[in-house]
Amino acid sequence: MLDWLHSPVVGIAIISIAFLLTALAWHLSSRAVKTAADERFRFRAQEIVTAIDDRMNVYEQVLWGGVGLFRASEYVSRTEWHQYVTTLDINTKLPGIQGLGYAVWLDPEDVPAHTEQIRAEGFPDYAVNPRHERAEYTSIVYLEPFDWRNQRAFGYDMWSNDMRREAMARAKDEGVAATSGRITLVQETDEDVQQGFLTYVPVYRNGAPTVTLEERREALVGWVYAAFRAGDLMQGVLGSGADDVKFWIHDGSPEGTDNLLFSNTPMLGGAVAPGTFREEIPFSVQGREWTLLLESGPDYISAAEKRQPLIIAVAGLIVDGLLLYVILSAGVLRRSAMSLAELSGKLHEVNEDLAERTRALETHAEQLQRSNTELERFAYVASHDLQEPLRGVTSFSGLLRKEYAGKLGDQGDRWLGYIVQSAERMSWLIRDLLGYSRIESGDCEVSDVSLREAVDDAMRNLTDALTESGVVVHIEELPTVRGDQIQFVQLFQNLVSNAIKYRSEAADPEVRISAREDAGHWRIAVRDNGIGIKQEYQERVFEIFRRVGSRTAHPGTGIGLAICRKVVERHGGKIGVVSEHGAGSEFWFTLPDASVNVPEPPVPHGSLTDEVAHAGSTDG
């Protein structure tokens, strides 16, 4: 009656609803993370505006305090102003203020007397700047701290500058604190140039009425003002607490960079990048409109917050997967049981086939091993047995050449020469083949071998060849290793003989034999300055019967380097060559150090020495 519940349509419907709910949960979580980050960002923007506004209100009170100093007495001396500013300790308690000063209002006819008065106070170079004539004058007479930077502004007429005059006039006419637009302070030098601004509060004559605009203008005697470097101010207000966001403070509209007061990043990056937030907040600073433009970085949303929707989605998908598994498990299990039964039968057949193939491969491997062994025995025995008839050929061809030289004509002499040369080359070839076979299959007497002694033995064997060729052999310090003394002698003899054979006529021939330890092995090098080997031949020189160059120029059988490879590999090492055509060759090989035992290889199917002895007795 309830079989419809097991219908595939019902299962699909349930799974579809589960996936929709998971997608909805992921969407809601993503939106919640972005909303929380946006609210946090907006709060951060307002926090920066509030910090700037609060600090500027404090600085305004400091300026009004200066006004109070002037109203408290008929005359404020330079010393009294210095003591007032020193007491404030602006560098520590009011960071960002470049200087606190007082600028006096002057009519044109008052300028000469004013100048003489200030000069009489100990400033003989004092003058009101700029010096061109104008209808109205002001001059900075007090400015603390009176350091080298602020002394650059001493006597400056701020009324002569449009941006400064606008703020000074507003403070004078309205009796309020007024901040100027963006300027470059007179105190700035060529280093660490910052944008700046000034804030002014008016100082009126004591006791004068200041109710109307005309009364305020008539009563004005000067301004108490503060000079600000925007970068120093923002560092004092915000410190390093705003490094998590990028922000720009503009004087007025944020359009362009001509009115940029301060930024903690080089420039605004155009369109808002995905995952970032931007907020624009206008606010007023002593009657001057500023705009804060704030932008978050791409990592403003933390990694943990970014992972939250993903975790919800993954958890939902896991639940959906489990639900899918529960719904489909019965059918899957039935199909799996049938498939397993079929697979088991096929697997059994495959195992039997593999077992049969394995047995066939083992049989084939045994046959190959026997074939290799027979081939090695044949090569060894054949090489040995060929020596006796070849000696006969060589002896009789030599007698023929000695007895009939010049009697058979030029062609006959040439043919006899071919016979003798061929017999000699066959002798060399059989001798090298016999040596190669001995290396492959003969006995190996393992002991501690001094490579220096092996080299010395090889050099004694090559005395005639070295003397005739003029090759000089340099032998460096060589180690003691485990191996077969005779085979090492043959190894060095073949390598040096090869260097003699392929020496260069362009330089004095020499060979250098050296060794160095490398990770538990010895690396032996035999370096010559001969004709070298072309790149395309370097991989093949160790193959049997491979030769470099013509047989006439460089006689040989092409087996010597193959024997070298057999000796090295038999002793657990590797061999190679590094060469540049025309610049010599370096044949190198590696051997385990004396602490590593080289196992004595078994001789298959009895000793080949016995085979050779038997073969020799039959030739007898």
Coordinates of C-alpha atoms in Angstrom, one line a residue:
M1 CA 0.0 0.0 0.0
L2 CA 2.9 2.3 0.7
D3 CA 5.0 1.1 -2.2
W4 CA 4.6 4.5 -3.9
L5 CA 7.0 5.9 -1.2
H6 CA 9.8 3.9 -2.8
S7 CA 9.0 5.4 -6.2
P8 CA 12.0 7.1 -7.9
V9 CA 9.8 10.2 -8.4
V10 CA 9.3 10.6 -4.6
G11 CA 13.0 10.2 -4.0
I12 CA 13.9 12.8 -6.6
A13 CA 11.3 15.2 -5.2
I14 CA 12.7 14.9 -1.6
I15 CA 16.3 15.3 -2.8
S16 CA 15.4 18.4 -4.9
I17 CA 13.7 20.0 -1.9
A18 CA 16.8 19.3 0.3
F19 CA 19.1 20.8 -2.3
L20 CA 16.9 23.9 -2.6
L21 CA 16.9 24.3 1.2
T22 CA 20.7 24.0 1.3
A23 CA 21.0 26.7 -1.5
L24 CA 18.7 29.0 0.4
A25 CA 20.7 28.6 3.7
W26 CA 23.9 29.4 1.8
H27 CA 22.4 32.5 0.2
L28 CA 21.0 33.8 3.5
S29 CA 24.3 33.1 5.3
S30 CA 26.3 35.0 2.6
R31 CA 23.9 37.9 2.8
A32 CA 24.1 38.0 6.6
V33 CA 28.0 38.0 6.5
K34 CA 28.0 40.9 3.9
T35 CA 25.4 42.9 5.9
A36 CA 27.4 42.5 9.1
A37 CA 30.6 43.6 7.4
D38 CA 28.9 46.5 5.7
E39 CA 27.5 47.7 9.1
R40 CA 30.9 47.3 10.7
F41 CA 32.5 49.3 7.8
R42 CA 29.9 52.1 8.1
F43 CA 30.6 52.3 11.9
R44 CA 34.3 52.4 11.2
A45 CA 33.8 55.4 8.8
Q46 CA 31.7 57.3 11.3
E47 CA 34.3 56.5 14.0
I48 CA 37.1 58.1 11.9
V49 CA 34.9 61.2 11.3
T50 CA 34.0 61.5 15.0
A51 CA 37.7 61.2 16.0
I52 CA 38.7 64.0 13.6
D53 CA 35.8 66.2 14.6
D54 CA 36.4 65.7 18.4
R55 CA 40.1 66.5 18.0
M56 CA 39.5 69.7 15.9
N57 CA 37.0 70.8 18.6
V58 CA 39.7 70.4 21.2
Y59 CA 42.1 72.4 19.1
E60 CA 39.5 75.1 18.7
Q61 CA 39.2 75.4 22.5
V62 CA 43.0 75.8 22.6
L63 CA 42.7 78.7 20.2
W64 CA 40.0 80.3 22.2
G65 CA 42.3 79.9 25.2
G66 CA 44.8 82.1 23.4
V67 CA 42.1 84.7 22.8
G68 CA 41.4 84.6 26.5
L69 CA 45.0 85.3 27.2
F70 CA 44.8 88.5 25.1
R71 CA 41.6 89.6 26.7
A72 CA 43.0 89.1 30.2
S73 CA 45.6 91.9 29.7
E74 CA 46.2 95.1 27.8
Y75 CA 49.3 93.6 26.1
V76 CA 50.6 90.1 25.6
S77 CA 54.3 90.0 25.3
R78 CA 56.3 87.5 23.2
T79 CA 57.6 85.9 26.4
E80 CA 54.0 85.4 27.7
W81 CA 52.9 83.8 24.4
H82 CA 55.9 81.5 24.5
Q83 CA 55.1 80.5 28.1
Y84 CA 51.4 79.9 27.2
V85 CA 52.3 77.6 24.2
T86 CA 55.0 75.8 26.2
T87 CA 52.6 75.0 29.0
L88 CA 50.2 73.4 26.4
D89 CA 53.1 71.0 25.3
I90 CA 51.5 70.7 21.9
N91 CA 54.1 68.2 20.5
T92 CA 53.0 65.7 23.1
K93 CA 49.4 66.6 24.1
L94 CA 48.2 68.2 20.8
P95 CA 50.0 66.3 18.0
G96 CA 49.4 67.5 14.5
I97 CA 49.6 71.3 15.3
Q98 CA 52.6 72.7 13.4
G99 CA 52.5 75.9 15.4
L100 CA 50.3 78.3 17.5
G101 CA 50.6 81.9 16.5
Y102 CA 49.2 85.4 16.6
A103 CA 48.8 87.6 13.5
V104 CA 48.3 91.3 13.9
W105 CA 46.0 93.5 11.6
L106 CA 47.8 96.5 10.1
D107 CA 46.8 99.5 8.1
P108 CA 49.2 100.5 5.4
E109 CA 50.4 103.6 7.2
D110 CA 51.2 101.5 10.3
V111 CA 53.6 99.1 8.6
P112 CA 56.8 101.1 8.9
A113 CA 56.3 101.8 12.7
H114 CA 55.3 98.2 13.2
T115 CA 58.4 97.0 11.4
E116 CA 60.7 99.2 13.5
Q117 CA 59.1 98.0 16.7
I118 CA 59.6 94.3 15.9
R119 CA 63.2 94.9 14.8
A120 CA 63.8 96.7 18.1
E121 CA 62.8 93.5 19.9
G122 CA 65.9 91.8 18.5
F123 CA 64.9 90.8 15.0
P124 CA 66.9 93.2 12.8
D125 CA 65.9 91.4 9.5
Y126 CA 62.2 91.4 10.2
A127 CA 59.9 92.5 7.4
V128 CA 56.3 92.1 6.4
N129 CA 56.2 89.7 3.4
P130 CA 55.3 89.8 0.6
R131 CA 56.6 93.3 0.3
H132 CA 54.4 94.7 -2.6
E133 CA 52.0 97.5 -1.7
R134 CA 48.3 96.6 -0.9
A135 CA 45.3 98.1 0.8
E136 CA 45.4 95.9 3.9
Y137 CA 48.2 94.1 5.8
T138 CA 48.6 91.4 8.4
S139 CA 51.7 89.9 9.9
I140 CA 52.6 86.9 11.9
V141 CA 54.4 88.3 15.0
Y142 CA 54.1 85.4 17.5
L143 CA 54.6 81.7 16.4
E144 CA 55.5 78.9 18.8
P145 CA 57.4 76.7 18.9
F146 CA 59.8 79.3 17.3
D147 CA 61.9 76.6 15.6
W148 CA 63.7 76.7 12.2
R149 CA 60.6 75.6 10.4
N150 CA 58.2 78.1 12.0
Q151 CA 60.7 80.9 11.6
R152 CA 60.1 80.7 7.8
A153 CA 56.6 82.1 8.5
F154 CA 57.7 84.9 10.8
G155 CA 56.4 88.2 9.3
Y156 CA 54.3 86.5 6.6
D157 CA 51.1 88.4 5.6
M158 CA 48.5 85.6 5.4
W159 CA 45.9 88.2 4.2
S160 CA 47.8 88.4 0.9
N161 CA 46.8 84.8 0.0
D162 CA 43.2 84.2 -1.2
M163 CA 42.7 80.9 0.5
R164 CA 43.9 82.2 3.9
R165 CA 42.1 85.5 3.5
E166 CA 38.7 83.8 3.0
A167 CA 39.0 82.0 6.3
M168 CA 40.4 85.1 8.2
A169 CA 37.6 87.2 6.8
R170 CA 35.0 84.7 7.9
A171 CA 36.4 84.5 11.4
K172 CA 36.7 88.4 11.6
D173 CA 33.2 89.1 10.3
E174 CA 31.3 86.3 12.1
G175 CA 33.4 86.1 15.3
V176 CA 33.8 82.3 15.0
A177 CA 36.5 79.8 14.4
A178 CA 37.2 79.4 10.7
T179 CA 39.3 76.8 8.9
S180 CA 40.9 77.5 5.6
G181 CA 41.0 75.4 2.4
R182 CA 43.9 73.2 1.4
I183 CA 47.2 75.1 1.2
T184 CA 50.9 74.5 1.3
L185 CA 52.3 76.0 4.6
V186 CA 55.1 78.6 4.3
Q187 CA 57.0 76.3 6.8
E188 CA 57.2 73.5 4.2
T189 CA 60.6 72.5 2.7
D190 CA 61.5 70.2 -0.2
E191 CA 61.5 67.1 2.1
D192 CA 58.3 65.3 3.4
V193 CA 56.0 67.9 1.8
Q194 CA 52.5 67.7 3.2
Q195 CA 49.2 69.5 2.5
G196 CA 48.1 71.8 5.2
F197 CA 45.4 74.2 6.4
L198 CA 44.9 76.8 9.1
T199 CA 42.2 77.6 11.7
Y200 CA 41.7 81.1 12.9
V201 CA 39.8 82.8 15.8
P202 CA 39.4 86.6 15.9
V203 CA 40.9 88.8 18.6
Y204 CA 39.0 92.0 19.2
R205 CA 40.0 95.1 21.1
N206 CA 39.3 94.8 24.8
G207 CA 36.0 96.4 25.8
A208 CA 34.9 97.1 22.2
P209 CA 31.4 96.2 21.2
T210 CA 31.2 93.3 18.7
V211 CA 27.5 92.8 18.2
T212 CA 27.2 94.0 14.6
L213 CA 29.4 93.3 11.5
E214 CA 30.6 96.9 11.5
E215 CA 31.5 96.7 15.2
R216 CA 33.4 93.5 14.8
R217 CA 35.4 94.9 11.8
E218 CA 36.2 98.0 13.7
A219 CA 37.3 96.2 16.9
L220 CA 39.6 93.6 15.2
V221 CA 43.2 93.7 16.2
G222 CA 44.4 90.2 15.0
W223 CA 43.9 86.5 15.0
V224 CA 45.0 83.6 17.1
Y225 CA 45.6 80.7 14.7
A226 CA 46.9 77.2 14.4
A227 CA 48.9 75.8 11.4
F228 CA 48.3 72.1 10.6
R229 CA 50.2 69.7 8.5
A230 CA 47.5 67.2 7.4
G231 CA 49.7 64.1 7.5
D232 CA 51.0 64.9 11.0
L233 CA 47.5 65.7 12.2
M234 CA 45.9 62.5 11.0
Q235 CA 48.8 60.5 12.5
G236 CA 48.1 62.2 15.8
V237 CA 44.4 61.7 15.6
L238 CA 44.2 58.1 14.2
G239 CA 47.7 56.7 14.8
S240 CA 47.9 53.2 13.3
G241 CA 44.3 52.5 14.1
A242 CA 43.1 53.0 10.6
D243 CA 45.4 50.6 8.8
D244 CA 42.5 48.2 8.2
V245 CA 40.9 50.6 5.7
K246 CA 42.0 53.0 2.9
F247 CA 40.7 56.5 3.2
W248 CA 41.0 59.9 1.6
I249 CA 40.1 63.3 3.1
H250 CA 39.2 66.0 0.6
D251 CA 38.7 69.7 1.1
G252 CA 35.2 70.0 -0.2
S253 CA 34.1 67.6 -3.0
P254 CA 36.0 64.3 -3.5
E255 CA 36.2 64.9 -7.2
G256 CA 39.9 64.9 -8.5
T257 CA 43.1 65.2 -6.5
D258 CA 43.6 69.0 -6.4
N259 CA 41.7 69.2 -3.2
L260 CA 43.1 66.0 -1.5
L261 CA 44.2 66.8 2.0
F262 CA 45.4 63.4 3.1
S263 CA 45.4 59.8 2.1
N264 CA 46.8 56.6 3.7
T265 CA 47.1 55.0 0.2
P266 CA 48.6 56.3 -3.0
M267 CA 45.4 56.6 -5.1
L268 CA 41.8 55.6 -5.4
G269 CA 41.4 52.5 -7.5
G270 CA 38.4 53.5 -9.7
A271 CA 35.4 51.1 -9.5
V272 CA 34.8 49.2 -6.3
A273 CA 36.4 45.8 -6.5
P274 CA 34.3 42.7 -5.6
G275 CA 34.3 42.1 -1.9
T276 CA 35.1 45.7 -0.9
F277 CA 33.1 48.5 0.6
R278 CA 33.1 52.2 0.0
E279 CA 31.6 55.0 2.0
E280 CA 31.5 58.8 1.4
I281 CA 30.8 61.1 4.4
P282 CA 30.7 64.9 4.2
F283 CA 31.4 66.8 7.5
S284 CA 32.2 70.3 8.7
V285 CA 35.5 71.4 10.3
Q286 CA 35.1 75.0 11.8
G287 CA 32.8 76.0 8.9
R288 CA 34.9 74.3 6.2
E289 CA 33.3 71.3 4.4
W290 CA 35.4 68.2 4.2
T291 CA 34.6 64.8 2.7
L292 CA 35.9 61.5 4.0
L293 CA 36.0 58.7 1.3
L294 CA 36.6 55.3 2.9
E295 CA 37.3 52.0 1.1
S296 CA 37.9 48.6 2.5
G297 CA 40.5 46.1 1.3
P298 CA 39.5 42.8 -0.4
D299 CA 40.2 41.0 2.9
Y300 CA 38.0 43.2 5.1
I301 CA 35.7 40.3 5.4
S302 CA 37.8 37.8 7.4
A303 CA 38.6 34.3 6.2
A304 CA 36.4 32.9 9.0
E305 CA 33.5 35.0 7.9
K306 CA 34.0 34.0 4.3
R307 CA 34.1 30.3 5.3
Q308 CA 30.8 30.5 7.2
P309 CA 28.5 30.2 4.1
L310 CA 30.7 27.6 2.6
I311 CA 30.6 25.6 5.9
I312 CA 26.8 25.8 5.9
A313 CA 26.7 24.8 2.2
V314 CA 29.0 21.8 2.8
A315 CA 27.1 20.7 5.9
G316 CA 23.9 20.9 3.9
L317 CA 25.3 19.0 1.0
I318 CA 26.6 16.3 3.4
V319 CA 23.1 16.0 4.9
D320 CA 21.6 15.9 1.4
G321 CA 24.1 13.2 0.4
L322 CA 23.2 11.1 3.4
L323 CA 19.6 11.5 2.6
L324 CA 20.2 10.5 -1.0
Y325 CA 22.1 7.5 0.3
V326 CA 19.3 6.4 2.6
I327 CA 16.7 6.7 -0.2
L328 CA 18.7 4.9 -2.8
S329 CA 20.5 2.4 -0.6
A330 CA 18.1 -0.5 -1.1
G331 CA 18.2 -0.4 -4.9
V332 CA 21.9 0.2 -4.9
L333 CA 22.6 -2.7 -2.6
R334 CA 20.5 -5.0 -4.7
R335 CA 22.3 -4.0 -7.9
S336 CA 25.7 -4.1 -6.1
A337 CA 25.0 -7.7 -4.9
M338 CA 24.3 -8.8 -8.5
S339 CA 27.3 -6.9 -9.8
L340 CA 29.6 -8.3 -7.1
A341 CA 28.5 -11.9 -8.0
E342 CA 29.2 -11.3 -11.7
L343 CA 32.5 -9.5 -10.8
S344 CA 33.5 -12.4 -8.5
G345 CA 33.2 -14.9 -11.3
K346 CA 35.1 -12.7 -13.7
L347 CA 37.8 -12.0 -11.1
H348 CA 38.2 -15.7 -10.6
E349 CA 38.7 -16.2 -14.3
V350 CA 41.1 -13.3 -14.4
N351 CA 43.1 -14.8 -11.5
E352 CA 43.4 -18.2 -13.2
D353 CA 44.5 -16.5 -16.4
L354 CA 47.1 -14.4 -14.5
A355 CA 48.4 -17.5 -12.7
E356 CA 48.7 -19.3 -16.0
R357 CA 50.5 -16.3 -17.6
T358 CA 52.8 -16.0 -14.6
R359 CA 53.8 -19.6 -14.9
A360 CA 54.4 -19.1 -18.6
L361 CA 56.6 -16.0 -17.9
E362 CA 58.6 -17.9 -15.2
T363 CA 59.2 -20.7 -17.7
H364 CA 60.2 -18.2 -20.4
A365 CA 62.5 -16.4 -17.9
E366 CA 64.2 -19.6 -17.1
Q367 CA 64.7 -20.4 -20.8
L368 CA 66.1 -16.9 -21.3
Q369 CA 68.5 -17.3 -18.4
R370 CA 69.7 -20.7 -19.8
S371 CA 70.0 -19.1 -23.3
N372 CA 72.0 -16.2 -21.9
T373 CA 74.2 -18.6 -19.9
E374 CA 74.8 -20.8 -23.0
L375 CA 75.5 -17.7 -25.1
E376 CA 78.1 -16.4 -22.6
R377 CA 79.7 -19.9 -22.3
F378 CA 79.7 -20.2 -26.1
A379 CA 81.3 -16.7 -26.5
Y380 CA 83.9 -17.6 -23.9
V381 CA 84.7 -21.1 -25.2
A382 CA 84.6 -20.0 -28.9
S383 CA 86.9 -17.1 -28.2
H384 CA 89.3 -19.4 -26.5
D385 CA 89.1 -22.1 -29.1
L386 CA 89.6 -19.6 -32.0
Q387 CA 92.9 -18.5 -30.5
E388 CA 94.8 -21.7 -31.6
P389 CA 93.9 -21.8 -35.3
L390 CA 94.2 -18.0 -35.5
R391 CA 97.8 -18.3 -34.2
G392 CA 98.5 -20.7 -37.0
V393 CA 97.0 -18.3 -39.6
T394 CA 99.0 -15.4 -38.2
S395 CA 102.3 -17.5 -38.1
F396 CA 102.0 -18.8 -41.6
S397 CA 100.9 -15.5 -43.1
G398 CA 103.9 -13.9 -41.4
L399 CA 106.2 -16.6 -43.0
L400 CA 104.6 -16.1 -46.4
R401 CA 105.2 -12.3 -46.1
K402 CA 108.8 -12.8 -45.0
E403 CA 109.6 -15.5 -47.6
Y404 CA 107.8 -14.1 -50.7
A405 CA 107.8 -10.4 -50.1
G406 CA 108.6 -8.7 -53.4
K407 CA 108.2 -12.0 -55.4
L408 CA 104.4 -11.9 -55.9
G409 CA 104.3 -8.4 -57.3
D410 CA 102.7 -5.3 -55.8
Q411 CA 99.2 -6.8 -55.8
G412 CA 100.4 -10.0 -54.1
D413 CA 102.3 -8.0 -51.5
R414 CA 99.2 -5.9 -50.8
W415 CA 97.1 -9.0 -50.4
L416 CA 99.6 -10.6 -48.0
G417 CA 99.4 -7.3 -46.0
Y418 CA 95.6 -7.6 -45.9
I419 CA 95.9 -11.2 -44.6
V420 CA 98.4 -10.2 -41.9
Q421 CA 96.4 -7.1 -40.8
S422 CA 93.1 -9.1 -40.7
A423 CA 94.7 -11.9 -38.7
E424 CA 96.1 -9.4 -36.2
R425 CA 92.8 -7.6 -35.9
M426 CA 91.0 -10.9 -35.5
S427 CA 93.5 -11.7 -32.7
W428 CA 92.8 -8.4 -31.0
L429 CA 89.0 -9.0 -31.4
I430 CA 89.1 -12.5 -29.9
R431 CA 91.3 -11.4 -27.1
D432 CA 88.9 -8.5 -26.2
L433 CA 85.9 -10.8 -26.5
L434 CA 87.6 -13.3 -24.2
G435 CA 88.2 -10.5 -21.7
Y436 CA 84.7 -9.3 -22.0
S437 CA 83.3 -12.8 -21.4
R438 CA 85.6 -13.3 -18.4
I439 CA 84.3 -10.1 -16.9
E440 CA 80.7 -11.2 -17.4
S441 CA 81.0 -14.8 -16.2
G442 CA 84.4 -15.5 -14.7
D443 CA 85.4 -15.6 -11.0
C444 CA 85.7 -12.4 -9.0
E445 CA 88.2 -12.3 -6.2
V446 CA 86.9 -9.5 -3.9
S447 CA 89.4 -7.8 -1.5
D448 CA 90.5 -4.4 -0.4
V449 CA 92.1 -2.8 -3.5
S450 CA 94.2 0.3 -3.5
L451 CA 93.2 2.1 -6.7
R452 CA 96.6 3.8 -6.8
E453 CA 98.3 0.4 -7.0
A454 CA 95.8 -0.7 -9.7
V455 CA 96.6 2.5 -11.7
D456 CA 100.4 1.9 -11.3
D457 CA 100.0 -1.7 -12.7
A458 CA 98.0 -0.4 -15.6
M459 CA 100.7 2.3 -16.3
R460 CA 103.4 -0.4 -16.3
N461 CA 101.3 -2.4 -18.9
L462 CA 101.1 0.8 -21.1
T463 CA 104.8 1.9 -20.7
D464 CA 105.6 1.5 -24.4
A465 CA 102.4 3.2 -25.6
L466 CA 102.9 6.1 -23.2
T467 CA 106.5 6.5 -24.3
E468 CA 105.7 6.4 -28.0
S469 CA 102.7 8.8 -27.7
G470 CA 104.3 11.2 -25.2
V471 CA 101.2 11.2 -23.0
V472 CA 101.9 12.4 -19.4
V473 CA 99.6 10.9 -16.7
H474 CA 98.9 12.9 -13.5
I475 CA 97.7 10.7 -10.7
E476 CA 96.0 12.4 -7.7
E477 CA 95.3 10.7 -4.3
L478 CA 93.1 7.7 -4.9
P479 CA 91.0 5.6 -2.3
T480 CA 91.0 2.0 -1.3
V481 CA 87.8 0.1 -2.3
R482 CA 86.4 -3.4 -2.3
G483 CA 86.6 -5.3 -5.5
D484 CA 88.7 -7.4 -7.9
Q485 CA 92.3 -6.1 -8.4
I486 CA 92.8 -7.6 -11.9
Q487 CA 89.5 -6.1 -13.2
F488 CA 90.4 -2.6 -11.8
V489 CA 93.8 -2.8 -13.5
Q490 CA 92.0 -3.6 -16.8
L491 CA 89.5 -0.8 -16.2
F492 CA 92.2 1.9 -15.8
Q493 CA 94.3 0.4 -18.6
N494 CA 91.4 0.5 -21.1
L495 CA 90.5 4.1 -20.1
V496 CA 94.1 5.4 -20.4
S497 CA 94.6 3.4 -23.6
N498 CA 91.5 5.1 -25.0
A499 CA 92.9 8.5 -24.0
I500 CA 96.2 7.7 -25.8
K501 CA 94.4 6.5 -28.9
Y502 CA 92.2 9.6 -29.2
R503 CA 94.9 12.2 -28.3
S504 CA 95.0 15.6 -30.0
E505 CA 97.9 16.8 -32.1
A506 CA 97.1 20.4 -31.1
A507 CA 98.3 20.2 -27.5
D508 CA 100.8 18.2 -25.4
P509 CA 98.7 15.1 -24.5
E510 CA 98.1 14.6 -20.8
V511 CA 95.7 12.5 -18.7
R512 CA 94.6 13.3 -15.1
I513 CA 93.2 10.7 -12.8
S514 CA 91.4 12.0 -9.7
A515 CA 88.8 10.9 -7.1
R516 CA 86.3 12.6 -4.7
E517 CA 83.9 11.2 -2.2
D518 CA 80.2 11.7 -2.9
A519 CA 77.4 10.4 -0.5
G520 CA 78.9 7.0 0.4
H521 CA 80.5 6.5 -3.0
W522 CA 83.8 7.4 -4.7
R523 CA 83.6 9.2 -8.0
I524 CA 86.7 8.4 -10.1
A525 CA 87.5 10.6 -13.1
V526 CA 90.0 10.0 -16.0
R527 CA 90.3 13.3 -17.8
D528 CA 92.2 13.9 -21.1
N529 CA 92.8 16.8 -23.4
G530 CA 92.2 14.8 -26.6
I531 CA 89.9 15.2 -29.6
G532 CA 86.7 14.7 -27.5
I533 CA 83.5 13.0 -28.5
K534 CA 80.6 14.6 -30.3
Q535 CA 77.3 14.8 -28.4
E536 CA 75.5 12.3 -30.6
Y537 CA 78.0 9.5 -29.9
Q538 CA 78.4 10.0 -26.1
E539 CA 75.4 7.7 -25.2
R540 CA 76.7 4.8 -27.4
V541 CA 80.4 4.6 -26.7
F542 CA 79.9 2.0 -23.9
E543 CA 78.0 -0.4 -26.3
I544 CA 80.0 -3.3 -27.5
F545 CA 81.6 -2.9 -31.0
R546 CA 80.7 0.8 -31.0
R547 CA 83.6 3.0 -32.2
V548 CA 84.3 6.7 -32.7
G549 CA 86.3 7.7 -35.8
S550 CA 87.8 5.6 -38.5
R551 CA 89.6 2.3 -37.9
T552 CA 92.6 3.5 -39.9
A553 CA 93.1 6.6 -37.8
H554 CA 92.2 5.0 -34.5
P555 CA 92.6 1.2 -34.6
G556 CA 90.7 -0.9 -32.1
T557 CA 87.9 -3.5 -31.6
G558 CA 85.2 -1.3 -30.0
I559 CA 85.1 -3.6 -26.9
G560 CA 87.4 -1.7 -24.5
L561 CA 84.7 0.7 -23.1
A562 CA 82.1 -2.1 -23.0
I563 CA 84.5 -4.0 -20.7
C564 CA 84.9 -0.9 -18.6
R565 CA 81.1 -0.7 -18.1
K566 CA 80.9 -4.4 -17.2
V567 CA 83.7 -4.0 -14.6
V568 CA 82.0 -0.9 -13.0
E569 CA 78.5 -2.4 -13.0
R570 CA 79.8 -5.7 -11.6
H571 CA 81.2 -3.6 -8.6
G572 CA 77.9 -1.8 -8.0
G573 CA 78.8 1.4 -9.7
K574 CA 77.9 3.6 -12.7
I575 CA 80.0 4.9 -15.6
G576 CA 79.6 7.9 -17.9
V577 CA 81.4 10.4 -20.0
V578 CA 81.4 14.2 -20.2
S579 CA 83.0 15.5 -23.4
E580 CA 83.1 18.5 -25.8
H581 CA 84.3 17.8 -29.3
G582 CA 87.8 19.2 -29.7
A583 CA 88.2 19.9 -25.9
G584 CA 88.9 16.5 -24.4
S585 CA 86.8 14.0 -22.5
E586 CA 86.3 13.0 -18.9
F587 CA 85.3 9.4 -18.3
W588 CA 83.9 9.0 -14.8
F589 CA 82.7 6.0 -12.7
T590 CA 81.5 5.5 -9.2
L591 CA 82.4 2.8 -6.7
P592 CA 81.1 2.1 -3.2
D593 CA 83.6 3.0 -0.4
A594 CA 85.5 0.3 1.4
S595 CA 82.8 -0.1 4.0
V596 CA 80.3 -1.4 1.4
N597 CA 80.8 -5.1 0.5
V598 CA 80.7 -6.1 -3.1
P599 CA 79.1 -9.6 -3.3
E600 CA 81.0 -12.2 -5.2
P601 CA 78.8 -13.1 -8.2
P602 CA 77.9 -16.7 -8.7
V603 CA 79.2 -18.5 -11.8
P604 CA 76.2 -20.2 -13.5
H605 CA 76.3 -23.9 -14.4
G606 CA 79.8 -24.6 -13.1
S607 CA 83.1 -22.8 -13.6
L608 CA 84.0 -21.5 -17.0
T609 CA 87.6 -22.1 -16.2
D610 CA 86.9 -25.9 -16.3
E611 CA 85.1 -25.4 -19.6
V612 CA 88.1 -23.7 -21.1
A613 CA 90.5 -26.3 -19.7
H614 CA 88.4 -29.0 -21.3
A615 CA 88.2 -27.2 -24.6
G616 CA 91.9 -26.6 -24.6
S617 CA 92.6 -30.3 -24.0
T618 CA 90.5 -31.3 -27.0
D619 CA 92.5 -29.0 -29.2
G620 CA 95.7 -30.3 -27.9

